[in-house]
Amino acid sequence: MAVNILMDTHYTFAKQQGVYKGKVREVYTLENDILVMVATDRLSAFDVVMPKGIPYKGQILNQIATKMMQATEDIVPNWLLATPDPNVAVGKACEPFKVEMVIRGYLSGHAAREYKAGKRSLCGVAMPEGMKENDKFPEPIITPATKAEQGDHDEDIAREAILSRGIVTEADYNVLENYTKALFERGTEIAAKRGLILVDTKYEFGKTKDGQIVLIDEIHTPDSSRYFYADGYAERQQKGEAQKQLSKEFVRQWLISNGFQGLEGQTVPHMSDDYINSVSERYIELYESITGETFVKADVSNIHERIGNNVNSYLKEL
């Protein structure tokens, strides 16, 4: 049975000042420095938004991010005020830093592809010789990326370049680095309790009107993070086998195997309904593995109306 998929929204909330549509999220700016962030079911890979969405993906990402922000707010302040709907987060407006703080505990994904190409440095950070794909780094490494506009690719950038170009001040960048390390350490502990390894992830930060640096956007979701199953990790590494992982990487690998990496002239391969449903099932598996809770599908019979009603009810109480 076909499920209603949330591909885009067109709300006009009370005291609305503007709307920004990102690759996956749509952010409504209201008066009094309030943001309403709607997580759609859009799927982005290689910085390209796929033509078809994934049932329940927005709900999954929003609910994981909410749980993870609540589980880390004692060590890093965040923007979140409330989640009035399964697909919606409401929070404080911030000026986002124009860098994503990527932190890697293992040689995987983009880092592994660069390493395979012969590079031994990523964002100015040395990677030891003699590593195999998915080996653990001696210490987690921070490899920032510039925030791309829609349609462009995020680009690796070294700490020195961030400071020399004045993208972030040194004082602020030191805070971002410390917060990134603390969040990754907490995320690693949470994952371990679920029998998972947090391999790598990215964090985004912003500054509130009163100058406080806070965590924004999503955290420890399968779109922003890569997880391995801890059980059997060492044996698979020893045998040179692929790791069993929980992340969006399975979508990227499917796209690569079908001749798509977001490069010029390439077209997105056809995604059948069966494939779309299988991706949805994988996302539900990710949710349940990461949170340790059963996923409860929200009513999507009229998803646009549901979101509008829930957000408007919340805003009336503000």
XYZ file of C-alpha atoms in Angstrom:
318
model
C 0.000 0.000 0.000
C 1.346 3.444 -0.951
C 2.270 5.663 1.970
C 2.015 9.457 1.955
C 5.532 10.856 1.637
C 6.449 14.375 2.778
C 8.482 15.888 -0.068
C 7.909 19.593 0.595
C 5.854 21.975 2.719
C 4.192 25.347 2.134
C 3.130 26.669 5.517
C 2.458 30.206 6.645
C 2.719 30.195 10.416
C 1.767 33.120 12.672
C 4.519 35.776 12.806
C 6.445 34.015 10.032
C 9.332 36.014 8.582
C 10.864 33.646 6.059
C 11.555 30.060 5.013
C 14.738 28.261 3.989
C 14.551 24.950 2.136
C 17.622 22.761 2.612
C 18.375 19.389 1.074
C 16.219 17.532 3.595
C 14.852 20.091 6.067
C 12.656 23.146 5.662
C 13.233 25.883 8.217
C 10.592 28.511 8.978
C 11.801 31.662 10.733
C 9.318 33.334 13.076
C 9.441 36.475 15.168
C 11.157 36.357 18.578
C 14.043 34.277 17.177
C 11.993 31.090 16.860
C 12.702 28.475 14.179
C 10.335 25.699 13.069
C 12.322 22.939 11.372
C 10.373 20.344 9.371
C 12.184 17.104 8.532
C 10.882 15.963 5.144
C 11.171 12.466 3.678
C 13.581 13.693 1.007
C 16.715 11.596 0.513
C 20.028 13.277 -0.252
C 23.219 11.487 -1.305
C 26.413 12.921 -2.792
C 24.805 16.330 -2.152
C 22.015 15.502 -4.620
C 18.354 15.249 -3.602
C 16.873 12.035 -4.984
C 13.651 12.294 -7.032
C 11.742 10.017 -4.646
C 11.351 10.286 -0.883
C 11.534 7.561 1.762
C 8.424 6.802 3.877
C 8.844 7.870 7.550
C 12.433 9.042 7.035
C 11.727 12.566 8.311
C 10.045 11.250 11.434
C 12.935 8.851 12.063
C 15.620 11.522 11.732
C 13.709 14.080 13.800
C 13.011 11.654 16.631
C 16.581 10.286 16.783
C 17.991 13.833 16.763
C 15.597 14.861 19.555
C 16.568 11.893 21.729
C 20.283 12.481 21.140
C 20.065 16.203 21.899
C 18.300 15.404 25.155
C 21.020 12.838 25.939
C 23.835 15.384 25.416
C 22.364 18.680 26.647
C 24.252 18.347 29.943
C 27.602 18.625 28.119
C 26.773 20.835 25.103
C 23.926 23.380 24.931
C 21.615 23.022 21.921
C 19.014 25.009 20.019
C 16.033 22.719 20.706
C 12.926 23.968 22.556
C 10.259 21.386 21.637
C 9.133 18.712 19.163
C 5.409 19.401 18.690
C 5.097 16.889 15.833
C 6.988 13.693 14.910
C 8.515 15.537 11.910
C 9.076 18.916 13.560
C 11.602 20.511 15.896
C 11.173 24.038 17.241
C 14.168 25.910 18.547
C 16.120 29.127 18.999
C 17.262 30.966 15.882
C 21.054 30.988 15.540
C 23.631 32.296 13.109
C 25.068 28.998 11.778
C 28.809 28.573 11.507
C 29.714 27.980 7.872
C 31.559 24.756 8.647
C 30.429 21.240 9.514
C 32.496 19.650 12.243
C 33.192 16.141 10.971
C 34.843 13.743 13.406
C 36.110 10.289 12.494
C 37.029 7.450 14.816
C 37.652 4.984 11.968
C 39.027 4.980 8.417
C 35.699 4.690 6.604
C 33.617 6.301 3.883
C 35.111 9.472 2.396
C 38.312 9.124 4.471
C 38.811 5.538 3.245
C 38.229 6.605 -0.382
C 40.851 9.365 0.010
C 43.265 6.961 1.715
C 42.815 4.409 -1.074
C 43.662 7.162 -3.559
C 47.025 7.518 -1.816
C 46.365 10.506 0.437
C 47.792 10.352 3.960
C 46.385 13.659 5.128
C 42.786 14.816 5.371
C 41.984 18.447 6.174
C 45.588 18.866 7.260
C 45.335 15.954 9.703
C 47.789 13.079 9.203
C 46.448 9.545 8.731
C 48.894 6.782 9.754
C 50.482 4.490 7.173
C 49.474 0.828 6.986
C 45.775 1.228 7.774
C 43.034 -0.920 6.272
C 39.567 0.360 5.502
C 37.452 0.514 8.701
C 40.486 0.314 11.027
C 40.237 2.475 14.139
C 42.342 5.652 14.236
C 44.707 5.926 17.231
C 42.651 9.007 18.231
C 39.522 10.427 16.580
C 40.383 13.045 13.944
C 38.428 16.219 13.163
C 38.079 16.838 9.418
C 35.832 19.869 8.864
C 33.870 20.601 5.699
C 32.527 23.853 4.305
C 28.740 24.105 4.182
C 27.600 23.909 0.565
C 24.654 25.692 -0.954
C 22.057 23.332 -2.430
C 23.413 21.744 -5.603
C 27.046 22.276 -4.567
C 29.311 19.803 -2.803
C 30.606 20.206 0.737
C 34.384 20.577 0.617
C 37.078 19.413 3.008
C 38.855 22.289 4.710
C 41.774 22.396 7.155
C 41.615 24.160 10.521
C 44.324 26.580 9.336
C 42.271 27.580 6.270
C 39.131 28.113 8.391
C 41.073 30.509 10.629
C 43.101 32.249 7.894
C 39.976 32.887 5.803
C 38.166 34.232 8.838
C 35.323 31.712 8.477
C 35.441 31.145 12.264
C 37.497 32.993 14.881
C 40.145 30.995 16.726
C 38.346 31.392 20.062
C 35.064 30.110 18.603
C 36.793 27.318 16.700
C 38.404 26.039 19.898
C 34.919 25.801 21.434
C 33.631 23.928 18.344
C 36.518 21.450 18.554
C 35.998 20.816 22.268
C 32.232 20.396 21.839
C 32.801 18.046 18.877
C 35.120 15.807 20.900
C 32.759 15.770 23.903
C 29.717 14.914 21.746
C 31.587 12.154 19.916
C 32.707 10.651 23.210
C 29.130 10.687 24.548
C 27.781 9.351 21.238
C 30.331 6.534 21.379
C 29.162 5.595 24.901
C 25.480 5.654 23.870
C 26.227 3.528 20.797
C 28.219 0.995 22.836
C 25.189 0.383 25.071
C 23.241 -0.523 21.918
C 25.955 -2.898 20.664
C 27.057 -0.340 18.078
C 30.240 1.532 17.185
C 29.917 5.234 16.292
C 32.342 5.350 13.363
C 32.117 8.960 12.245
C 29.644 11.802 12.394
C 29.192 15.502 11.769
C 27.947 18.270 14.013
C 26.684 21.721 13.131
C 26.797 24.682 15.473
C 25.365 28.167 15.592
C 25.549 31.262 17.750
C 22.468 32.638 19.496
C 21.661 36.351 19.608
C 23.312 36.547 23.041
C 26.529 35.008 21.714
C 26.147 31.473 23.045
C 27.508 28.681 20.835
C 24.948 25.858 20.587
C 24.503 22.575 18.745
C 21.969 22.850 15.906
C 20.399 20.667 13.199
C 20.587 16.898 13.729
C 22.880 14.687 15.789
C 23.842 11.001 15.685
C 21.257 10.160 13.012
C 21.943 7.675 10.186
C 22.088 10.639 7.786
C 24.801 12.428 9.730
C 26.599 9.422 11.223
C 27.934 6.006 10.428
C 27.561 3.083 12.816
C 29.020 -0.450 12.765
C 27.660 -3.400 14.695
C 30.208 -4.056 17.465
C 29.547 -7.802 17.415
C 31.928 -9.388 14.906
C 33.749 -6.121 14.100
C 37.216 -7.451 14.993
C 36.709 -10.751 13.147
C 35.518 -8.987 10.004
C 38.514 -6.659 10.086
C 40.879 -9.576 10.532
C 39.392 -11.395 7.553
C 39.261 -8.250 5.432
C 35.472 -8.453 5.184
C 33.103 -5.515 4.831
C 31.685 -4.271 8.122
C 27.995 -4.658 8.915
C 26.915 -1.058 9.220
C 24.012 1.191 10.043
C 24.140 4.416 8.030
C 23.091 5.986 4.784
C 26.198 4.383 3.229
C 24.057 1.508 1.899
C 22.243 4.078 -0.286
C 25.539 5.566 -1.479
C 26.903 2.122 -2.338
C 23.737 1.259 -4.284
C 24.064 4.520 -6.223
C 27.778 3.903 -6.929
C 27.022 0.370 -8.145
C 24.424 1.918 -10.460
C 26.887 4.420 -11.897
C 26.016 7.511 -9.860
C 28.282 9.584 -7.607
C 26.751 13.007 -8.105
C 29.247 13.905 -10.818
C 28.457 16.082 -13.812
C 26.680 14.232 -16.609
C 25.517 11.377 -14.352
C 21.824 10.696 -13.883
C 20.178 9.305 -10.767
C 19.275 5.625 -11.329
C 15.612 4.605 -11.199
C 14.467 3.701 -7.704
C 11.652 1.145 -7.813
C 8.877 1.129 -5.208
C 10.346 -2.091 -3.798
C 13.729 -0.416 -3.416
C 12.175 2.688 -1.795
C 10.301 0.463 0.698
C 13.481 -1.487 1.467
C 15.272 1.790 2.256
C 12.391 2.776 4.565
C 12.695 -0.575 6.361
C 16.436 -0.031 6.771
C 15.814 3.402 8.295
C 13.337 1.861 10.751
C 15.968 -0.760 11.641
C 18.452 2.071 12.175
C 16.030 3.888 14.482
C 15.361 0.814 16.595
C 19.030 -0.163 16.797
C 20.227 3.339 17.681
C 17.498 4.144 20.243
C 16.719 0.653 21.541
C 13.015 1.463 21.141
C 10.316 0.180 18.803
C 9.511 2.641 16.025
C 5.893 3.820 16.056
C 4.748 5.054 12.656
C 2.937 8.386 12.848
C -0.391 8.796 11.074
C 0.471 9.990 7.562
C -3.065 9.881 6.120
C -2.951 13.691 5.968
C 0.600 14.515 6.933
C 0.533 18.189 5.842
C -2.569 18.928 7.902
C -1.244 16.989 10.909
C 2.016 18.970 10.964
C 0.245 22.298 10.482
C -2.225 21.618 13.293
C 0.446 20.422 15.732
C 2.774 23.346 15.081
C -0.011 25.933 15.262
C -1.269 24.458 18.564
C 2.253 24.690 20.007
C 2.828 28.236 18.787
C -0.444 29.436 20.382
C 0.916 28.308 23.759
C 4.243 30.133 23.397
